[in-house]
Amino acid sequence: MVTKVVFPAAGLGTRFLPATKATPKEMLPVVDRPLIQYAVEEALASGMTDIVMVTGRGKRAIEDHFDISAELESSLHQAGKDELYQEVSRIARMAKIAYVRQKQALGLGHAVLCAQPWLGNEFFAVSLADELMVSERPVMQQLQDVHAQTGCSVIALSEVPVDEVHRYGIVQANKEGDLLRLTDMVEKPDPEDAPSNLAMIGRYIFSPRLLDILAQQQPSVGNEIQLTDAIALLAQEEPVYGLIIQGQRFDTGNPLGFLIANVALGLTHPKYGDDFRHALQDLL
Ligand code: G1P
């Protein structure tokens, strides 16, 4: 069972400007909770207990969100707003979180490497909060299942339309039983260079060997230390499996995907769903 999970959350959120000028993109709300909370809850529901959040300049709101706000809790309590009080105090106590700063934007691979002192020599997970998952069995748990079965690294995959492969890390894979064994991967390829239409969707379980590879790695595309390059090297040394996830995923890292996620989760929301459906019908 993998218990440690890294959340790279130092990115500048340029795809979301101006909304992210003063607000971390991880704090943008889908319906009534910030993106990062969905990903944290998914990890916790998958048995992951130790979180390392890699943040940067302007990301203090994330720390505040998962911290105890005694003033807010007591004013909600005194006002008899029990439901809100419960929710606010639950969030502050839900997880054990260590924060580390990525001081320069040197890429996703570098962000993961910043968490190394907290990881030790064991398998660990990485979760990108701008991919929002809705599934019966949490996606991280689906990865845990494959890791328990194989003892190896495993990466969540999803098919994407060919005209979207340029947004993702795209894998090349061979079928091995009911799993996919990854043989190579390329970050944000042009459609004609893409080895498939299977995209990595921001949920990973890695062997600790990945950290050694990242530590040796030179910057590539965009002058950044790319996680995808390190995974490709790892896959040459030891098995790395891919799992096409069961469930829905929303790429909330761009405004359109974010809007779609809000509509989808709004429609199924226990409190707002029915009214929202009627309001949408009126709008259409
Ligand atoms: C990152 C990864 C990419 C992955 C994607 C998932 O890209 O580098 O391999 O497919 O997340 O959303 P980013 O969205 O940070 O550009």
CSV table of C-alpha atoms and ligand atoms in Angstrom, one decimal:
chain,number,residue,atom,x,y,z
A,1,MET,CA,0.0,0.0,0.0
A,2,VAL,CA,1.4,3.4,-1.0
A,3,THR,CA,0.9,6.0,1.7
A,4,LYS,CA,2.8,9.0,0.5
A,5,VAL,CA,1.5,11.4,-2.2
A,6,VAL,CA,3.0,14.5,-3.8
A,7,PHE,CA,0.8,17.3,-5.0
A,8,PRO,CA,2.8,19.6,-7.3
A,9,ALA,CA,1.0,22.9,-6.9
A,10,ALA,CA,3.6,25.5,-7.8
A,11,GLY,CA,2.5,26.2,-11.4
A,12,LEU,CA,1.8,29.7,-12.4
A,13,GLY,CA,-1.7,28.9,-13.8
A,14,THR,CA,-1.1,31.0,-17.0
A,15,ARG,CA,-3.9,29.2,-18.9
A,16,PHE,CA,-6.3,30.7,-16.4
A,17,LEU,CA,-5.2,34.3,-16.3
A,18,PRO,CA,-6.5,36.7,-15.1
A,19,ALA,CA,-8.4,34.5,-12.7
A,20,THR,CA,-5.1,33.2,-11.3
A,21,LYS,CA,-3.3,36.5,-11.0
A,22,ALA,CA,-3.8,36.5,-7.2
A,23,THR,CA,-5.4,33.1,-6.6
A,24,PRO,CA,-3.7,29.8,-7.0
A,25,LYS,CA,-5.3,27.7,-9.8
A,26,GLU,CA,-5.6,24.9,-7.3
A,27,MET,CA,-8.0,27.0,-5.3
A,28,LEU,CA,-10.5,27.6,-8.1
A,29,PRO,CA,-13.8,26.2,-7.0
A,30,VAL,CA,-15.7,23.5,-8.8
A,31,VAL,CA,-19.3,24.1,-7.4
A,32,ASP,CA,-18.4,24.6,-3.8
A,33,ARG,CA,-14.9,23.3,-3.1
A,34,PRO,CA,-11.5,24.1,-4.5
A,35,LEU,CA,-9.9,21.8,-7.1
A,36,ILE,CA,-7.1,20.7,-4.7
A,37,GLN,CA,-9.6,19.4,-2.1
A,38,TYR,CA,-11.1,17.0,-4.6
A,39,ALA,CA,-7.7,15.5,-5.3
A,40,VAL,CA,-6.8,15.4,-1.6
A,41,GLU,CA,-10.0,13.6,-0.8
A,42,GLU,CA,-9.4,11.1,-3.6
A,43,ALA,CA,-6.0,10.3,-2.2
A,44,LEU,CA,-7.2,9.9,1.3
A,45,ALA,CA,-10.1,7.7,0.1
A,46,SER,CA,-7.4,5.6,-1.5
A,47,GLY,CA,-5.5,4.9,1.7
A,48,MET,CA,-2.8,7.6,1.2
A,49,THR,CA,-2.1,9.3,4.5
A,50,ASP,CA,1.0,11.5,4.1
A,51,ILE,CA,0.8,14.4,1.7
A,52,VAL,CA,3.6,16.5,0.4
A,53,MET,CA,2.4,19.7,-1.2
A,54,VAL,CA,4.9,21.4,-3.4
A,55,THR,CA,3.9,25.1,-3.5
A,56,GLY,CA,5.5,28.3,-4.5
A,57,ARG,CA,5.1,32.1,-4.4
A,58,GLY,CA,1.5,33.2,-4.1
A,59,LYS,CA,0.2,29.8,-3.0
A,60,ARG,CA,-0.4,30.6,0.7
A,61,ALA,CA,-4.2,30.2,0.3
A,62,ILE,CA,-3.7,26.4,-0.1
A,63,GLU,CA,-2.0,26.2,3.3
A,64,ASP,CA,-4.7,28.3,4.8
A,65,HIS,CA,-7.4,26.1,3.3
A,66,PHE,CA,-6.2,23.0,5.0
A,67,ASP,CA,-5.3,24.8,8.3
A,68,ILE,CA,-7.5,25.3,11.3
A,69,SER,CA,-9.2,28.7,11.4
A,70,ALA,CA,-10.2,28.9,15.0
A,71,GLU,CA,-12.0,32.2,14.4
A,72,LEU,CA,-14.1,31.0,11.6
A,73,GLU,CA,-14.9,27.7,13.4
A,74,SER,CA,-16.0,29.5,16.5
A,75,SER,CA,-18.1,32.0,14.7
A,76,LEU,CA,-19.9,29.3,12.6
A,77,HIS,CA,-20.4,27.3,15.8
A,78,GLN,CA,-21.8,30.2,17.7
A,79,ALA,CA,-24.1,31.1,14.8
A,80,GLY,CA,-25.5,27.6,14.9
A,81,LYS,CA,-24.3,26.9,11.3
A,82,ASP,CA,-23.6,23.3,12.2
A,83,GLU,CA,-23.3,21.9,8.7
A,84,LEU,CA,-20.8,24.6,7.6
A,85,TYR,CA,-18.9,24.3,10.9
A,86,GLN,CA,-18.6,20.5,10.5
A,87,GLU,CA,-17.3,20.9,6.9
A,88,VAL,CA,-14.8,23.6,7.7
A,89,SER,CA,-13.4,21.7,10.7
A,90,ARG,CA,-13.3,18.5,8.7
A,91,ILE,CA,-11.2,20.0,6.0
A,92,ALA,CA,-8.7,21.4,8.5
A,93,ARG,CA,-8.2,18.0,10.1
A,94,MET,CA,-8.5,15.6,7.1
A,95,ALA,CA,-4.9,15.2,6.3
A,96,LYS,CA,-1.3,15.3,7.4
A,97,ILE,CA,0.3,17.7,5.0
A,98,ALA,CA,4.0,18.9,4.7
A,99,TYR,CA,4.7,21.9,2.5
A,100,VAL,CA,7.8,22.5,0.5
A,101,ARG,CA,8.5,25.3,-1.8
A,102,GLN,CA,9.7,25.0,-5.4
A,103,LYS,CA,11.6,28.2,-5.6
A,104,GLN,CA,11.9,28.4,-9.4
A,105,ALA,CA,9.5,27.2,-12.0
A,106,LEU,CA,11.8,24.5,-13.4
A,107,GLY,CA,9.1,22.1,-14.5
A,108,LEU,CA,6.9,19.3,-13.2
A,109,GLY,CA,9.8,16.8,-12.8
A,110,HIS,CA,11.7,19.3,-10.7
A,111,ALA,CA,8.6,19.9,-8.5
A,112,VAL,CA,8.4,16.2,-7.8
A,113,LEU,CA,12.1,16.1,-7.0
A,114,CYS,CA,11.6,19.0,-4.4
A,115,ALA,CA,9.5,16.4,-2.4
A,116,GLN,CA,12.4,13.9,-2.2
A,117,PRO,CA,13.4,14.6,1.4
A,118,TRP,CA,9.9,13.5,2.6
A,119,LEU,CA,9.7,10.4,0.4
A,120,GLY,CA,12.5,8.0,1.5
A,121,ASN,CA,13.1,4.8,-0.4
A,122,GLU,CA,9.6,3.6,-1.0
A,123,PHE,CA,6.9,3.8,-3.7
A,124,PHE,CA,5.0,7.1,-3.8
A,125,ALA,CA,2.1,8.7,-5.6
A,126,VAL,CA,1.9,11.9,-7.6
A,127,SER,CA,-1.4,13.7,-8.1
A,128,LEU,CA,-2.1,16.7,-10.4
A,129,ALA,CA,-5.0,18.6,-8.9
A,130,ASP,CA,-6.1,20.2,-12.2
A,131,GLU,CA,-7.3,16.7,-13.3
A,132,LEU,CA,-10.6,16.1,-11.5
A,133,MET,CA,-11.8,12.5,-11.2
A,134,VAL,CA,-15.3,11.3,-10.6
A,135,SER,CA,-15.5,7.5,-10.2
A,136,GLU,CA,-17.0,4.9,-8.0
A,137,ARG,CA,-13.7,3.5,-7.0
A,138,PRO,CA,-11.2,6.4,-6.5
A,139,VAL,CA,-8.7,6.6,-9.3
A,140,MET,CA,-5.8,6.5,-6.9
A,141,GLN,CA,-7.3,3.3,-5.4
A,142,GLN,CA,-7.4,1.8,-8.9
A,143,LEU,CA,-3.7,2.5,-9.2
A,144,GLN,CA,-3.1,1.1,-5.7
A,145,ASP,CA,-4.8,-2.1,-6.9
A,146,VAL,CA,-2.5,-2.5,-9.9
A,147,HIS,CA,0.5,-1.7,-7.7
A,148,ALA,CA,-0.5,-4.3,-5.2
A,149,GLN,CA,-0.8,-6.8,-8.0
A,150,THR,CA,2.5,-6.0,-9.8
A,151,GLY,CA,4.7,-4.3,-7.2
A,152,CYS,CA,5.6,-1.8,-10.0
A,153,SER,CA,5.1,1.8,-11.0
A,154,VAL,CA,1.6,2.4,-12.6
A,155,ILE,CA,0.2,5.4,-14.4
A,156,ALA,CA,-3.4,6.4,-15.0
A,157,LEU,CA,-4.4,6.7,-18.7
A,158,SER,CA,-7.3,7.8,-20.7
A,159,GLU,CA,-8.1,8.0,-24.4
A,160,VAL,CA,-8.2,11.5,-25.8
A,161,PRO,CA,-9.3,12.8,-29.2
A,162,VAL,CA,-6.4,12.9,-31.7
A,163,ASP,CA,-6.7,16.7,-31.9
A,164,GLU,CA,-6.0,16.9,-28.1
A,165,VAL,CA,-2.8,14.8,-27.9
A,166,HIS,CA,-0.7,18.0,-28.1
A,167,ARG,CA,-1.9,18.9,-24.5
A,168,TYR,CA,-0.7,15.7,-22.8
A,169,GLY,CA,2.0,13.2,-22.2
A,170,ILE,CA,1.2,10.4,-24.6
A,171,VAL,CA,2.3,6.8,-24.2
A,172,GLN,CA,3.4,3.9,-26.3
A,173,ALA,CA,2.3,0.6,-24.7
A,174,ASN,CA,2.1,-3.2,-25.2
A,175,LYS,CA,-0.7,-5.3,-23.9
A,176,GLU,CA,0.5,-7.6,-21.1
A,177,GLY,CA,-2.4,-9.7,-19.8
A,178,ASP,CA,-5.1,-7.3,-18.8
A,179,LEU,CA,-2.5,-4.5,-18.2
A,180,LEU,CA,-0.6,-2.2,-20.5
A,181,ARG,CA,3.2,-2.1,-20.2
A,182,LEU,CA,4.5,1.2,-21.2
A,183,THR,CA,7.5,1.2,-23.5
A,184,ASP,CA,7.9,4.9,-24.2
A,185,MET,CA,6.1,8.2,-23.8
A,186,VAL,CA,6.4,11.7,-25.3
A,187,GLU,CA,5.3,15.0,-23.8
A,188,LYS,CA,2.8,17.1,-25.8
A,189,PRO,CA,3.5,15.6,-29.3
A,190,ASP,CA,2.1,16.8,-32.6
A,191,PRO,CA,-0.7,14.4,-33.7
A,192,GLU,CA,1.5,13.0,-36.4
A,193,ASP,CA,4.3,12.1,-33.9
A,194,ALA,CA,2.0,10.7,-31.2
A,195,PRO,CA,2.6,7.0,-30.5
A,196,SER,CA,-1.1,6.6,-29.5
A,197,ASN,CA,-4.1,8.6,-28.2
A,198,LEU,CA,-3.6,7.3,-24.7
A,199,ALA,CA,-2.8,10.3,-22.4
A,200,MET,CA,-1.3,10.3,-18.9
A,201,ILE,CA,-3.9,12.0,-16.8
A,202,GLY,CA,-2.1,13.2,-13.7
A,203,ARG,CA,-2.3,10.2,-11.4
A,204,TYR,CA,0.9,8.2,-10.9
A,205,ILE,CA,2.5,5.6,-8.5
A,206,PHE,CA,6.2,5.6,-8.9
A,207,SER,CA,9.2,3.5,-7.8
A,208,PRO,CA,11.7,5.5,-5.8
A,209,ARG,CA,14.1,5.0,-8.6
A,210,LEU,CA,12.3,7.8,-10.5
A,211,LEU,CA,13.8,10.3,-8.0
A,212,ASP,CA,17.4,9.2,-8.9
A,213,ILE,CA,16.6,9.7,-12.5
A,214,LEU,CA,15.0,13.1,-12.0
A,215,ALA,CA,18.1,14.2,-10.0
A,216,GLN,CA,20.3,13.5,-13.0
A,217,GLN,CA,18.0,15.0,-15.6
A,218,GLN,CA,18.7,18.0,-17.8
A,219,PRO,CA,15.9,20.4,-18.8
A,220,SER,CA,14.3,19.7,-22.2
A,221,VAL,CA,11.0,21.0,-23.8
A,222,GLY,CA,10.3,24.5,-22.6
A,223,ASN,CA,13.6,24.5,-20.7
A,224,GLU,CA,11.9,22.4,-18.0
A,225,ILE,CA,12.8,19.2,-16.2
A,226,GLN,CA,9.9,17.1,-17.6
A,227,LEU,CA,8.4,14.3,-15.5
A,228,THR,CA,7.6,12.5,-18.8
A,229,ASP,CA,11.3,12.2,-19.8
A,230,ALA,CA,12.1,10.6,-16.4
A,231,ILE,CA,9.2,8.1,-16.7
A,232,ALA,CA,10.5,7.1,-20.2
A,233,LEU,CA,13.9,6.4,-18.7
A,234,LEU,CA,12.4,4.5,-15.8
A,235,ALA,CA,10.4,2.3,-18.2
A,236,GLN,CA,13.7,1.2,-19.8
A,237,GLU,CA,15.0,0.0,-16.4
A,238,GLU,CA,12.0,-1.6,-14.8
A,239,PRO,CA,8.3,-2.3,-15.7
A,240,VAL,CA,6.0,0.7,-15.7
A,241,TYR,CA,2.3,-0.2,-16.2
A,242,GLY,CA,-0.5,1.9,-17.6
A,243,LEU,CA,-4.1,1.6,-16.4
A,244,ILE,CA,-7.0,3.0,-18.4
A,245,ILE,CA,-9.1,4.3,-15.6
A,246,GLN,CA,-12.8,3.5,-14.8
A,247,GLY,CA,-14.7,6.7,-14.3
A,248,GLN,CA,-15.0,10.2,-15.6
A,249,ARG,CA,-12.1,12.7,-15.7
A,250,PHE,CA,-12.3,16.4,-16.3
A,251,ASP,CA,-9.3,18.4,-17.4
A,252,THR,CA,-9.9,21.5,-15.4
A,253,GLY,CA,-6.5,22.9,-16.3
A,254,ASN,CA,-8.1,25.0,-19.1
A,255,PRO,CA,-11.2,27.2,-18.9
A,256,LEU,CA,-13.4,25.1,-21.1
A,257,GLY,CA,-12.7,21.8,-19.2
A,258,PHE,CA,-13.2,23.7,-16.0
A,259,LEU,CA,-16.6,25.0,-17.1
A,260,ILE,CA,-17.6,21.5,-18.2
A,261,ALA,CA,-16.6,20.1,-14.8
A,262,ASN,CA,-18.7,22.7,-13.0
A,263,VAL,CA,-21.7,21.9,-15.1
A,264,ALA,CA,-21.3,18.1,-14.7
A,265,LEU,CA,-20.7,18.3,-10.9
A,266,GLY,CA,-23.4,20.9,-10.5
A,267,LEU,CA,-26.0,18.7,-12.2
A,268,THR,CA,-25.3,15.8,-9.8
A,269,HIS,CA,-24.8,17.9,-6.7
A,270,PRO,CA,-27.1,16.7,-3.9
A,271,LYS,CA,-28.0,20.2,-2.8
A,272,TYR,CA,-28.0,22.3,-6.0
A,273,GLY,CA,-28.5,19.6,-8.7
A,274,ASP,CA,-32.2,19.9,-9.3
A,275,ASP,CA,-32.4,23.6,-9.3
A,276,PHE,CA,-29.3,23.9,-11.4
A,277,ARG,CA,-30.8,21.6,-14.0
A,278,HIS,CA,-34.0,23.7,-14.2
A,279,ALA,CA,-31.9,26.9,-14.4
A,280,LEU,CA,-29.8,25.5,-17.2
A,281,GLN,CA,-32.9,24.4,-19.2
A,282,ASP,CA,-34.2,28.0,-18.9
A,283,LEU,CA,-30.9,29.3,-20.2
A,284,LEU,CA,-30.9,27.0,-23.2
B,1,G1P,C1,1.1,17.6,-17.2
B,1,G1P,C2,2.0,16.5,-17.7
B,1,G1P,C3,1.4,15.7,-18.8
B,1,G1P,C4,0.0,15.2,-18.4
B,1,G1P,C5,-0.9,16.4,-18.0
B,1,G1P,C6,-2.2,15.9,-17.5
B,1,G1P,O1,1.0,18.6,-18.2
B,1,G1P,O2,3.3,17.1,-18.0
B,1,G1P,O3,2.3,14.6,-19.2
B,1,G1P,O4,-0.5,14.5,-19.5
B,1,G1P,O5,-0.2,17.1,-17.0
B,1,G1P,O6,-3.1,16.9,-17.3
B,1,G1P,P1,0.5,20.1,-17.9
B,1,G1P,O7,-1.0,20.0,-17.9
B,1,G1P,O8,1.0,20.5,-16.5
B,1,G1P,O9,1.0,21.0,-19.0
